[in-house]
């Protein structure tokens, strides 16, 4: 709703009330229409202030209303009515003015913001555009280039930047509503002609065509298949080239196309999935989040390689004391420099002081004795990790949580090395750990709810999307990655090239295909692990199933990827990131096929996508069947935030629903018939059950999953 009072004699004060962010629900919109009418018809009122209750102006449209039949007054005419008012209307922006909230403020004649307020038009991140005049008013107010930047990226800006750009007229450190009322009194009798943004011409850059061409090219490149950023550019172009009314029509047309696209649905699904993972529950229905997390003041990290360094930085940036332990003196020195550098650069970027003093370094494990929580990140070697856990259990004070960053090893096995297995959980970060948003919190059969709650809470404090998952080889993300990678290797054996596979996956929307990714992370890591587990490099059959040793064979040639300047591609020099096609690899593949009597055939993008993605999705269904993830939304969040799955495709499980479960099942059956020695292609029981149940929408899968679990 919107509350109306008269203040300072002649100012009508309208306060939006819809906690927590005063979203523009139908009731709020109705309230604004009514109160504006009331203020304008009150002869005592000379000017109007619109503010938000509880220190927040307005967080935008009510996302819960998306996809439902709209009731109440629409946003566009409501904002027009505000703009057309014959008394000055001032927006008092505290907290947030986002999306529809900022569009409402742009309909006002003046904007006063608190110095801590944040403004933005983030619609693009939900697959939409600011369709209440935002794409038409903002370029008129601040010019085309700046408007393009804000609208196509959806980034939030500070009040200071908004002032520089000319979005707000004044920034205050004082009470914003008081400042706005004072301002409203001062402009009460002034002409509004120049203040109605929609009536002003849009500044036309001289090189309009070149400007839009350049921006469009850049946007298409970074959007990697997302259509909303492209539509945003088209809408701003309309502002620059058409009269306002026609520009608004174009904005509405583009919005309708986006609204009905699968991409907007996928992005909105992701938005809710990301929120829901915080309310974690086990597939059995038991909840962890009813348990209270224990406060963590001092953390420790063991092993300062790639991951340990990133984790140390992420912990320190959260404000925790961190003891960082590394046994190799040389590594310790290098790590110290690297961590300090990362902290300094991060602080500079965020405009805060670096927190170097929060981190202390040691080569002695005794240094972690008084830590509240320890994260182990030594080599991926079970024997070594077991020893470290035994030592930690002896050294740490009672009650210290012991966490491991292992990518795949058994948490329960590590827990059994300690005095208190209930304090052991996995905290699986992704590289680089101070940047990547995902954290898998892995609970073993003996992990206590308090330990899981503490790890989840710490992850959240570190700004991560934390997802609680069960204990199995590879947990959720890496377990699903295995069949995906395996198919990519098989496709090479059957006639594809790394370029063909990568191109298909990158066109689908992944930031990097399998082979460019593998060159980046280093082929030697996986190969070393496979060697350690006793797998011979040349064998094409393992445990009775088809296996491709291609990656190991490439490693034997000293081709470890970017770090050696050679991998699945060639690089100008070690460490370079520009991958070029390598004829040597093509010869290597031909020789390999000849040696094993394999006949190369033509493979198209469709087959690459179906085999790589459907085998990954199939494993996702197995994970749901096994109760390792609480629901499809958790799997999707893991893939979107940790594995570069294109957000506008919602995540693998959502995508399966979009493709159609029958189709996924039919293609898996087809490929499994063609490759009966590949178990990952055998359709999972849950997928069959879902199809047999009429392929319900994703939010109804849980009913079928529950039935499967109850029969186990
Ligand atoms: P790394 O090889 O870069 O670093 C491991 C570090 O541990 C080395 O500096 C080594 O000297 C140190 N170390 C070995 N034994 C130690 C001990 N007893 N006490 C203290 N330090 C010791 O390895 P990386 O890549 O950082 O991986 C660490 C862990 O994180 C592994 O379990 C790995 O599977 C996991 N992980 C790795 C990811 C990656 O992308 N590299 C991603 C997610 C998890």
XYZ file of C-alpha atoms and ligand atoms in Angstrom:
756
model
C 0.000 0.000 0.000
C 0.947 3.663 -0.032
C 0.362 5.968 2.936
C -0.445 9.632 2.541
C 0.162 12.524 4.947
C 0.623 16.241 4.608
C 3.865 17.604 6.101
C 5.385 21.075 6.520
C 2.039 22.581 5.623
C 2.153 22.159 1.867
C 3.994 18.936 0.996
C 2.033 15.760 0.272
C 4.137 12.825 1.509
C 3.489 9.427 -0.079
C 5.172 6.493 1.640
C 5.333 3.087 -0.066
C 4.722 0.229 2.338
C 5.317 -3.337 1.286
C 8.054 -5.010 3.322
C 10.783 -6.015 2.881
C 11.672 -3.853 -0.178
C 8.401 -2.034 -0.976
C 8.001 -3.980 -4.226
C 5.467 -2.528 -6.644
C 2.714 -5.094 -6.083
C -0.767 -4.392 -7.415
C -1.797 -2.990 -4.005
C 1.178 -0.629 -3.937
C 0.510 0.534 -7.502
C -3.127 1.188 -6.632
C -1.948 3.045 -3.533
C 0.338 5.282 -5.593
C -2.404 6.083 -8.121
C -4.847 6.978 -5.317
C -2.456 9.017 -3.190
C -1.038 10.970 -6.139
C -4.601 11.867 -7.153
C -5.322 12.935 -3.609
C -2.198 15.109 -3.359
C -2.902 16.778 -6.685
C -6.476 17.599 -5.806
C -5.596 18.983 -2.363
C -5.399 22.783 -2.821
C -3.151 23.092 0.277
C -0.523 20.848 -1.305
C 2.041 22.618 -3.442
C 4.513 19.781 -3.991
C 4.795 16.017 -3.395
C 7.474 13.658 -2.025
C 7.438 9.915 -2.677
C 9.509 7.822 -0.282
C 9.693 4.221 0.915
C 8.857 2.965 4.370
C 11.665 1.558 6.547
C 14.642 3.137 4.818
C 14.152 1.533 1.398
C 12.687 3.443 -1.512
C 11.648 0.545 -3.757
C 13.192 -2.760 -4.873
C 11.175 -2.884 -8.120
C 8.421 -5.038 -9.558
C 6.939 -7.806 -7.467
C 8.593 -10.836 -9.047
C 5.935 -13.092 -7.529
C 3.412 -11.443 -9.857
C 5.394 -12.450 -12.965
C 3.520 -14.967 -15.035
C 0.227 -14.347 -13.224
C -2.659 -12.349 -14.630
C -1.874 -8.738 -13.729
C -4.429 -7.031 -11.548
C -4.386 -3.438 -10.402
C -3.174 -0.442 -12.373
C -0.287 -1.076 -14.797
C 3.072 0.541 -14.091
C 3.488 2.592 -17.270
C 0.351 4.790 -17.004
C 0.947 5.074 -13.258
C 4.413 6.560 -13.873
C 3.008 8.763 -16.627
C 0.466 10.136 -14.168
C 3.267 11.005 -11.736
C 5.287 12.679 -14.477
C 2.265 14.599 -15.813
C 1.467 16.031 -12.346
C 1.210 19.815 -12.305
C 2.884 19.978 -8.878
C 6.562 19.030 -8.447
C 7.074 15.414 -7.358
C 10.354 14.559 -5.622
C 11.616 10.997 -5.094
C 13.360 10.515 -1.737
C 15.672 7.572 -2.413
C 16.966 5.699 0.596
C 18.367 2.159 0.541
C 17.443 0.910 -2.906
C 15.882 2.199 -6.086
C 16.009 -0.787 -8.389
C 14.164 -1.739 -11.563
C 10.600 -0.448 -11.445
C 11.615 1.518 -8.331
C 14.150 3.540 -10.308
C 11.703 3.846 -13.212
C 9.188 5.362 -10.801
C 11.877 7.764 -9.589
C 12.624 8.699 -13.218
C 8.954 9.581 -13.614
C 9.314 12.036 -10.710
C 10.524 15.558 -11.457
C 13.431 15.505 -8.995
C 15.437 12.816 -7.214
C 17.236 13.185 -3.868
C 19.291 10.182 -2.725
C 20.912 9.181 0.532
C 24.688 8.705 0.194
C 24.358 4.994 1.002
C 21.569 4.325 -1.520
C 22.094 2.027 -4.501
C 20.382 2.442 -7.817
C 20.080 0.252 -10.896
C 18.011 -1.366 -13.594
C 18.789 -5.065 -13.069
C 15.949 -6.431 -15.266
C 18.449 -7.810 -17.770
C 19.612 -10.347 -15.183
C 16.074 -11.749 -15.131
C 15.966 -11.966 -18.928
C 13.900 -8.780 -19.257
C 14.360 -5.067 -19.868
C 13.211 -2.051 -17.840
C 9.827 -1.839 -19.528
C 8.163 0.919 -17.541
C 9.870 3.585 -19.610
C 13.338 2.946 -18.175
C 14.911 2.349 -21.583
C 13.338 5.572 -22.900
C 13.804 7.944 -19.964
C 17.300 7.011 -18.798
C 19.090 7.824 -22.117
C 17.142 11.097 -22.275
C 18.442 11.930 -18.815
C 22.076 10.766 -18.887
C 22.872 10.173 -22.551
C 23.003 7.036 -24.663
C 26.427 5.550 -23.739
C 25.901 5.727 -19.958
C 22.322 4.427 -20.240
C 23.485 1.525 -22.417
C 26.064 0.589 -19.817
C 23.588 0.549 -16.935
C 20.731 -1.134 -18.793
C 22.722 -3.870 -20.565
C 24.750 -4.853 -17.500
C 22.076 -4.299 -14.861
C 24.804 -3.141 -12.489
C 23.933 -1.304 -9.305
C 25.539 2.085 -8.770
C 26.199 4.195 -5.698
C 24.465 7.485 -5.015
C 27.755 9.267 -5.753
C 27.935 7.722 -9.235
C 24.252 8.472 -9.790
C 24.977 12.129 -8.982
C 27.926 12.259 -11.378
C 25.841 10.668 -14.117
C 22.991 13.097 -13.485
C 20.433 10.514 -12.370
C 19.898 12.231 -9.025
C 19.835 15.958 -8.299
C 21.219 15.876 -4.786
C 22.885 13.436 -2.395
C 22.479 13.794 1.342
C 24.015 12.236 4.450
C 21.071 13.438 6.533
C 17.506 12.165 6.758
C 16.542 11.787 3.104
C 12.839 12.405 3.549
C 13.523 15.637 5.456
C 15.955 16.732 2.734
C 13.409 15.875 0.026
C 10.632 17.780 1.816
C 12.896 20.812 2.154
C 13.767 20.514 -1.514
C 10.096 20.101 -2.469
C 9.250 23.315 -0.608
C 11.997 25.156 -2.495
C 10.759 24.126 -5.965
C 7.026 24.390 -5.248
C 6.284 27.167 -7.678
C 8.866 26.374 -10.359
C 8.020 25.399 -13.916
C 8.107 21.679 -14.604
C 8.516 21.921 -18.374
C 12.136 20.785 -18.419
C 11.645 18.280 -15.609
C 9.410 15.796 -17.420
C 12.080 13.510 -18.826
C 9.861 11.874 -21.452
C 9.189 15.248 -23.065
C 12.897 16.022 -23.448
C 14.757 14.988 -26.604
C 17.277 12.174 -26.303
C 20.837 13.460 -26.811
C 21.866 12.026 -30.193
C 25.516 11.042 -30.457
C 26.990 12.147 -33.815
C 28.330 8.674 -34.562
C 25.066 6.942 -33.647
C 25.326 4.002 -36.055
C 28.945 3.270 -35.219
C 28.219 3.565 -31.507
C 25.337 1.077 -31.599
C 27.217 -1.282 -33.890
C 30.178 -1.361 -31.496
C 28.008 -1.812 -28.413
C 25.919 -4.506 -30.078
C 29.025 -6.455 -31.025
C 30.397 -6.253 -27.491
C 27.064 -7.162 -25.934
C 26.550 -10.162 -28.220
C 30.007 -11.388 -27.312
C 29.556 -11.189 -23.562
C 25.910 -12.305 -23.659
C 26.938 -15.638 -25.220
C 23.458 -16.358 -26.519
C 21.419 -14.442 -23.918
C 18.800 -12.365 -25.744
C 17.877 -9.791 -23.077
C 21.072 -7.682 -23.322
C 20.581 -7.501 -27.096
C 16.961 -6.388 -26.667
C 18.145 -3.741 -24.176
C 20.422 -2.256 -26.846
C 17.556 -2.280 -29.365
C 15.276 -0.496 -26.905
C 17.849 2.230 -26.163
C 18.386 2.630 -29.889
C 14.664 3.286 -30.189
C 15.001 6.034 -27.557
C 17.775 7.635 -29.588
C 16.036 7.415 -32.951
C 12.265 7.561 -32.382
C 9.856 9.978 -30.717
C 9.024 9.007 -27.132
C 5.623 7.412 -27.863
C 7.010 5.185 -30.590
C 10.019 4.378 -28.441
C 7.651 3.222 -25.698
C 5.824 1.008 -28.200
C 9.137 -0.556 -29.203
C 10.042 -1.062 -25.533
C 6.736 -2.895 -24.994
C 7.190 -5.059 -28.109
C 10.687 -6.096 -27.086
C 9.500 -6.770 -23.545
C 6.697 -9.014 -24.811
C 9.187 -11.057 -26.845
C 11.480 -11.421 -23.844
C 8.680 -12.151 -21.434
C 7.451 -15.046 -23.520
C 10.928 -16.417 -24.170
C 12.175 -19.472 -22.342
C 15.210 -17.449 -21.279
C 13.275 -15.130 -18.982
C 11.582 -18.136 -17.402
C 14.954 -19.839 -16.919
C 16.533 -16.750 -15.360
C 13.634 -16.229 -12.999
C 13.807 -19.899 -12.051
C 17.525 -19.404 -11.272
C 16.714 -16.369 -9.143
C 14.386 -18.443 -6.961
C 16.655 -21.524 -7.001
C 19.537 -19.410 -5.693
C 17.388 -18.144 -2.845
C 16.044 -21.597 -2.028
C 19.448 -23.268 -1.608
C 19.961 -21.150 1.493
C 16.970 -22.887 3.069
C 18.668 -26.220 2.874
C 16.940 -29.467 3.659
C 17.926 -33.072 3.224
C 16.053 -35.189 0.693
C 14.642 -37.181 3.627
C 12.871 -33.981 4.651
C 15.087 -33.451 7.730
C 16.257 -29.858 7.881
C 19.691 -28.550 8.735
C 18.724 -24.940 8.894
C 16.859 -25.329 12.163
C 20.253 -25.893 13.767
C 22.139 -22.805 14.887
C 25.530 -22.115 13.332
C 28.375 -21.593 15.779
C 30.200 -18.257 15.459
C 33.628 -18.536 13.825
C 36.262 -15.967 14.744
C 39.439 -17.693 13.784
C 39.831 -20.051 10.859
C 42.786 -22.027 9.554
C 43.764 -23.243 6.101
C 46.106 -26.192 5.569
C 48.016 -26.356 2.275
C 48.673 -23.130 0.396
C 48.500 -24.247 -3.213
C 46.003 -22.938 -5.765
C 42.977 -23.542 -3.572
C 44.404 -22.828 -0.113
C 45.527 -19.365 -1.210
C 42.116 -18.436 -2.611
C 40.332 -19.786 0.461
C 42.657 -17.790 2.762
C 41.865 -14.613 0.825
C 38.116 -15.285 0.895
C 38.161 -15.916 4.668
C 40.244 -12.821 5.448
C 38.021 -10.652 3.251
C 35.116 -11.790 5.413
C 36.915 -10.295 8.411
C 38.108 -13.521 10.025
C 41.531 -14.167 11.520
C 43.198 -16.838 9.406
C 46.142 -19.081 10.231
C 47.600 -20.341 6.962
C 49.776 -23.452 7.167
C 52.051 -24.846 4.479
C 54.801 -27.409 5.054
C 56.997 -26.540 2.044
C 59.111 -23.476 2.916
C 59.334 -22.294 -0.703
C 55.591 -22.700 -1.206
C 54.979 -20.837 2.036
C 57.027 -17.849 0.893
C 55.347 -17.794 -2.500
C 51.915 -18.183 -0.939
C 52.543 -15.277 1.433
C 53.318 -13.017 -1.507
C 50.431 -14.302 -3.588
C 47.860 -13.957 -0.783
C 49.043 -10.439 0.101
C 48.877 -9.456 -3.569
C 45.331 -10.807 -3.933
C 44.209 -9.053 -0.749
C 45.744 -5.769 -1.890
C 44.224 -5.919 -5.367
C 40.820 -6.922 -3.940
C 40.898 -4.061 -1.436
C 41.827 -1.578 -4.158
C 38.953 -2.754 -6.335
C 36.479 -2.425 -3.504
C 37.918 0.842 -2.221
C 38.665 -0.500 1.273
C 41.836 -1.036 3.302
C 43.582 -4.391 2.755
C 43.371 -6.803 5.687
C 46.859 -8.302 5.490
C 47.152 -8.261 9.284
C 44.311 -10.779 9.625
C 46.445 -13.548 8.112
C 49.314 -15.256 9.928
C 51.514 -17.909 8.313
C 53.173 -20.976 9.697
C 54.897 -24.150 8.611
C 53.813 -25.874 11.801
C 50.407 -27.501 12.218
C 50.483 -26.632 15.958
C 49.651 -23.056 14.909
C 46.026 -24.047 14.258
C 45.432 -25.267 17.820
C 43.034 -22.470 18.771
C 41.170 -22.148 15.443
C 37.381 -22.529 15.508
C 37.298 -24.063 12.032
C 39.982 -25.576 9.813
C 39.830 -26.043 6.037
C 42.222 -28.636 4.657
C 43.417 -28.078 1.063
C 46.467 -30.351 0.664
C 47.024 -32.565 -2.404
C 44.129 -34.774 -3.485
C 45.615 -37.893 -1.911
C 43.584 -39.953 0.540
C 46.593 -41.260 2.497
C 47.947 -37.716 2.978
C 44.543 -36.275 3.885
C 43.950 -39.080 6.414
C 47.250 -38.250 8.090
C 46.431 -34.550 8.180
C 43.028 -35.255 9.747
C 44.608 -37.470 12.411
C 47.058 -34.676 13.213
C 44.338 -32.023 13.254
C 42.217 -34.096 15.564
C 45.127 -34.325 18.008
C 46.206 -30.665 17.736
C 42.939 -28.696 17.637
C 40.974 -27.597 20.684
C 37.831 -29.649 21.362
C 34.900 -28.559 19.218
C 36.932 -27.282 16.233
C 35.152 -27.978 12.959
C 37.371 -29.876 10.539
C 36.541 -29.270 6.890
C 38.058 -30.590 3.696
C 38.201 -29.013 0.273
C 38.530 -32.401 -1.415
C 37.007 -32.521 -4.907
C 35.765 -36.072 -4.666
C 37.090 -38.119 -1.743
C 34.934 -39.794 0.921
C 34.172 -37.355 3.759
C 33.138 -40.166 6.073
C 36.484 -41.866 5.620
C 38.245 -38.690 6.703
C 35.818 -38.182 9.583
C 36.644 -41.661 10.875
C 40.268 -40.522 11.409
C 39.179 -38.013 14.036
C 37.978 -38.088 17.637
C 34.801 -36.221 16.712
C 33.461 -37.310 13.308
C 30.366 -35.158 13.852
C 32.563 -32.055 13.425
C 33.759 -33.047 9.948
C 32.182 -31.693 6.730
C 33.321 -30.968 3.204
C 33.689 -27.351 2.115
C 34.229 -27.741 -1.601
C 35.300 -24.420 -3.119
C 35.906 -23.808 -6.804
C 38.945 -22.230 -8.421
C 39.735 -19.399 -7.964
C 38.208 -19.763 -4.509
C 38.059 -16.040 -3.707
C 36.156 -15.367 -6.935
C 33.904 -18.330 -7.708
C 30.448 -18.062 -6.161
C 29.763 -21.746 -5.498
C 30.429 -23.695 -2.326
C 29.320 -27.312 -1.956
C 28.916 -28.140 1.739
C 29.204 -31.915 1.927
C 27.671 -33.745 4.868
C 28.726 -37.251 5.739
C 26.480 -39.708 7.566
C 27.948 -38.560 10.866
C 28.245 -34.792 10.279
C 26.215 -32.915 12.886
C 23.527 -30.447 11.829
C 25.520 -27.797 13.709
C 28.648 -28.490 11.637
C 26.662 -28.249 8.383
C 24.853 -25.128 9.582
C 28.182 -23.512 10.522
C 29.797 -24.293 7.153
C 26.697 -23.093 5.277
C 26.582 -19.903 7.299
C 30.289 -19.235 6.845
C 29.889 -19.769 3.087
C 27.078 -17.242 3.015
C 29.169 -14.745 4.952
C 31.884 -15.227 2.344
C 29.354 -14.251 -0.318
C 29.043 -17.772 -1.699
C 26.011 -19.623 -2.956
C 26.272 -22.516 -0.500
C 24.557 -25.772 -1.383
C 24.394 -28.684 1.066
C 24.963 -32.006 -0.691
C 25.390 -35.632 0.331
C 28.603 -37.611 0.380
C 29.451 -39.628 -2.729
C 32.333 -39.700 -5.206
C 32.534 -36.217 -6.744
C 29.508 -35.004 -4.716
C 27.089 -33.283 -7.126
C 29.085 -31.075 -9.498
C 32.069 -33.287 -10.251
C 29.984 -36.454 -10.250
C 27.864 -35.045 -13.080
C 30.922 -33.699 -14.861
C 32.429 -37.166 -15.259
C 29.976 -38.501 -17.876
C 30.068 -35.137 -19.663
C 33.866 -35.253 -19.995
C 33.780 -38.936 -20.855
C 31.438 -38.316 -23.778
C 33.694 -35.530 -25.057
C 36.630 -37.976 -25.142
C 34.546 -40.676 -26.832
C 33.496 -38.159 -29.474
C 37.183 -37.520 -30.238
C 37.713 -41.258 -30.619
C 34.779 -41.445 -33.016
C 35.932 -38.643 -35.309
C 35.385 -35.242 -33.661
C 38.117 -32.677 -33.011
C 38.563 -30.663 -29.791
C 37.567 -27.562 -31.783
C 34.279 -29.098 -32.936
C 33.282 -30.240 -29.440
C 34.249 -26.916 -27.842
C 32.477 -24.881 -30.497
C 29.218 -26.798 -29.986
C 29.382 -26.308 -26.213
C 30.373 -22.650 -26.448
C 27.544 -21.954 -28.885
C 25.246 -23.578 -26.353
C 26.440 -20.917 -23.917
C 29.273 -22.397 -21.844
C 32.097 -19.911 -21.308
C 34.532 -22.607 -22.379
C 34.230 -25.987 -24.015
C 35.609 -29.166 -22.431
C 39.023 -29.025 -24.045
C 39.802 -25.332 -23.631
C 38.734 -25.731 -19.997
C 40.922 -28.771 -19.555
C 43.913 -26.871 -20.999
C 43.227 -24.045 -18.555
C 43.005 -26.195 -15.423
C 45.862 -28.502 -16.465
C 45.632 -32.035 -17.812
C 48.232 -33.361 -15.396
C 46.026 -33.021 -12.286
C 43.428 -35.629 -13.287
C 46.043 -37.820 -14.912
C 48.109 -37.920 -11.708
C 45.019 -38.952 -9.726
C 44.153 -41.684 -12.218
C 47.743 -42.958 -12.187
C 47.765 -42.980 -8.391
C 44.627 -45.122 -8.422
C 46.518 -47.653 -10.557
C 44.718 -47.118 -13.857
C 47.001 -48.051 -16.790
C 47.160 -45.199 -19.293
C 46.617 -47.210 -22.461
C 43.653 -49.355 -21.509
C 40.405 -48.706 -23.414
C 38.322 -50.849 -21.100
C 38.003 -50.350 -17.390
C 35.906 -52.485 -15.055
C 34.244 -53.941 -18.118
C 33.221 -50.529 -19.493
C 34.490 -48.375 -22.308
C 37.181 -45.925 -21.214
C 39.173 -43.332 -23.132
C 42.821 -42.892 -22.144
C 43.268 -39.926 -24.542
C 43.890 -37.363 -21.787
C 46.551 -39.538 -20.135
C 48.255 -40.234 -23.450
C 48.426 -36.530 -24.191
C 49.958 -35.942 -20.759
C 52.631 -38.532 -21.467
C 53.745 -36.212 -24.278
C 54.335 -33.457 -21.720
C 51.279 -31.584 -22.970
C 49.696 -30.325 -19.731
C 47.697 -27.460 -21.276
C 48.271 -23.710 -21.025
C 51.011 -24.070 -18.412
C 53.256 -25.935 -20.907
C 52.030 -24.012 -23.960
C 50.646 -27.243 -25.453
C 47.568 -29.307 -24.644
C 44.447 -29.928 -26.723
C 45.434 -26.691 -28.428
C 48.704 -24.846 -28.925
C 49.591 -21.539 -27.258
C 52.182 -18.957 -28.313
C 54.020 -19.427 -25.045
C 53.422 -21.220 -21.742
C 50.724 -19.396 -19.774
C 49.214 -17.729 -22.838
C 45.436 -17.964 -23.022
C 44.897 -17.719 -26.767
C 44.145 -21.259 -27.918
C 45.034 -22.104 -31.503
C 44.133 -25.254 -33.351
C 47.059 -27.708 -33.379
C 47.660 -30.021 -36.371
C 49.791 -32.193 -34.080
C 46.665 -33.047 -32.049
C 44.768 -33.974 -35.213
C 47.581 -36.350 -36.257
C 47.727 -37.745 -32.731
C 43.990 -38.493 -32.880
C 44.258 -40.071 -36.339
C 47.111 -42.320 -35.215
C 45.189 -43.261 -32.099
C 42.107 -44.206 -34.125
C 44.231 -46.196 -36.595
C 45.965 -48.032 -33.749
C 42.649 -49.098 -32.277
C 40.845 -49.802 -35.549
C 38.409 -46.911 -35.033
C 36.860 -45.417 -38.166
C 36.264 -41.663 -37.964
C 32.767 -40.498 -38.903
C 31.156 -37.101 -39.296
C 29.869 -35.779 -35.976
C 27.592 -32.756 -35.818
C 26.936 -30.201 -33.060
C 23.614 -31.797 -32.222
C 25.254 -35.099 -31.338
C 27.920 -33.336 -29.264
C 25.260 -31.522 -27.271
C 22.985 -34.502 -26.831
C 25.701 -36.886 -25.732
C 27.583 -34.495 -23.454
C 24.584 -32.761 -21.916
C 22.097 -35.631 -21.679
C 24.635 -37.937 -20.027
C 25.331 -35.164 -17.487
C 21.593 -34.652 -16.945
C 21.077 -38.406 -16.600
C 23.604 -38.416 -13.757
C 21.708 -35.492 -12.222
C 18.596 -37.684 -12.114
C 20.653 -40.456 -10.473
C 21.814 -37.942 -7.856
C 18.196 -37.048 -7.108
C 17.304 -40.728 -6.994
C 20.172 -41.383 -4.554
C 19.134 -38.466 -2.354
C 22.494 -36.677 -2.751
C 20.870 -33.343 -3.673
C 17.720 -32.020 -2.028
C 16.070 -31.141 -5.340
C 16.638 -30.151 -8.978
C 17.049 -26.476 -8.007
C 20.140 -27.331 -5.930
C 21.735 -29.144 -8.859
C 20.933 -26.255 -11.167
C 22.391 -23.688 -8.767
C 25.583 -25.759 -8.572
C 25.900 -25.844 -12.352
C 25.092 -22.192 -12.917
C 27.361 -20.857 -10.153
C 30.211 -23.362 -10.303
C 30.407 -24.855 -13.775
C 29.636 -22.047 -16.220
C 26.271 -23.477 -17.291
C 24.525 -20.601 -19.114
C 22.185 -19.024 -16.612
C 19.608 -18.247 -19.272
C 19.197 -21.983 -19.755
C 18.324 -22.378 -16.086
C 20.703 -25.227 -15.178
C 20.810 -28.819 -16.471
C 17.666 -30.115 -14.768
C 15.578 -27.105 -15.780
C 16.954 -27.456 -19.303
C 15.905 -31.118 -19.388
C 12.372 -29.975 -18.609
C 12.538 -27.354 -21.362
C 13.761 -29.889 -23.921
C 11.107 -32.330 -22.740
C 11.838 -35.328 -20.530
C 10.475 -37.737 -23.168
C 12.943 -36.370 -25.682
C 15.885 -36.651 -23.255
C 14.857 -40.222 -22.458
C 14.408 -41.160 -26.109
C 17.843 -39.787 -27.080
C 19.569 -41.488 -24.148
C 17.940 -44.775 -25.143
C 19.123 -44.240 -28.698
C 22.714 -43.539 -27.680
C 22.790 -46.307 -25.129
C 21.737 -48.778 -27.817
C 24.574 -47.515 -30.006
C 27.063 -47.641 -27.076
C 25.916 -50.424 -24.730
C 29.342 -50.437 -23.024
C 28.781 -46.909 -21.634
C 26.684 -47.161 -18.437
C 26.302 -43.384 -18.142
C 24.109 -43.414 -21.249
C 21.660 -45.881 -19.731
C 18.588 -43.851 -18.769
C 18.131 -43.564 -15.030
C 15.097 -45.072 -13.321
C 13.889 -41.718 -12.003
C 13.872 -40.222 -15.496
C 11.753 -43.153 -16.691
C 9.421 -42.717 -13.701
C 8.999 -39.024 -14.420
C 8.196 -39.682 -18.065
C 5.786 -42.447 -17.057
C 4.120 -39.935 -14.701
C 3.438 -37.626 -17.641
C 6.612 -35.493 -17.382
C 5.402 -33.143 -14.639
C 6.843 -29.596 -14.450
C 10.062 -29.291 -12.466
C 8.421 -27.974 -9.284
C 6.371 -31.177 -9.128
C 9.279 -33.608 -9.513
C 9.641 -33.848 -5.737
C 6.386 -35.839 -5.527
C 7.767 -38.526 -7.847
C 11.175 -38.425 -6.126
C 9.525 -38.928 -2.732
C 7.674 -41.971 -4.067
C 10.933 -43.450 -5.382
C 12.606 -42.865 -1.992
C 9.738 -44.364 -0.052
C 10.033 -47.551 -2.091
C 13.762 -47.959 -1.421
P 48.040 -27.745 -4.950
O 48.899 -28.856 -5.423
O 48.073 -26.470 -5.707
O 48.355 -27.409 -3.435
C 48.458 -28.316 -2.378
C 49.354 -27.713 -1.327
O 49.305 -28.483 -0.143
C 50.819 -27.660 -1.738
O 51.299 -26.340 -1.614
C 51.526 -28.593 -0.764
O 52.850 -28.207 -0.469
C 50.612 -28.483 0.437
N 50.728 -29.597 1.367
C 50.909 -30.904 1.098
N 50.932 -31.607 2.243
C 50.764 -30.728 3.244
C 50.687 -30.855 4.664
N 50.809 -32.032 5.259
N 50.501 -29.736 5.394
C 50.392 -28.540 4.802
N 50.452 -28.369 3.463
C 50.644 -29.448 2.704
O 46.555 -28.333 -4.895
P 45.174 -27.580 -5.115
O 44.852 -27.545 -6.541
O 45.167 -26.331 -4.333
O 44.158 -28.622 -4.451
C 44.057 -28.782 -3.052
C 42.795 -29.541 -2.745
O 41.676 -28.829 -3.266
C 42.721 -30.924 -3.358
O 42.051 -31.780 -2.489
C 41.922 -30.694 -4.627
O 41.260 -31.862 -5.070
C 40.935 -29.666 -4.141
N 40.338 -28.824 -5.171
C 41.090 -28.343 -6.206
C 40.517 -27.536 -7.172
C 41.321 -26.956 -8.281
O 40.733 -26.452 -9.235
N 42.633 -26.982 -8.215
C 39.072 -27.201 -7.117
C 38.392 -27.695 -5.943
C 39.016 -28.496 -5.027
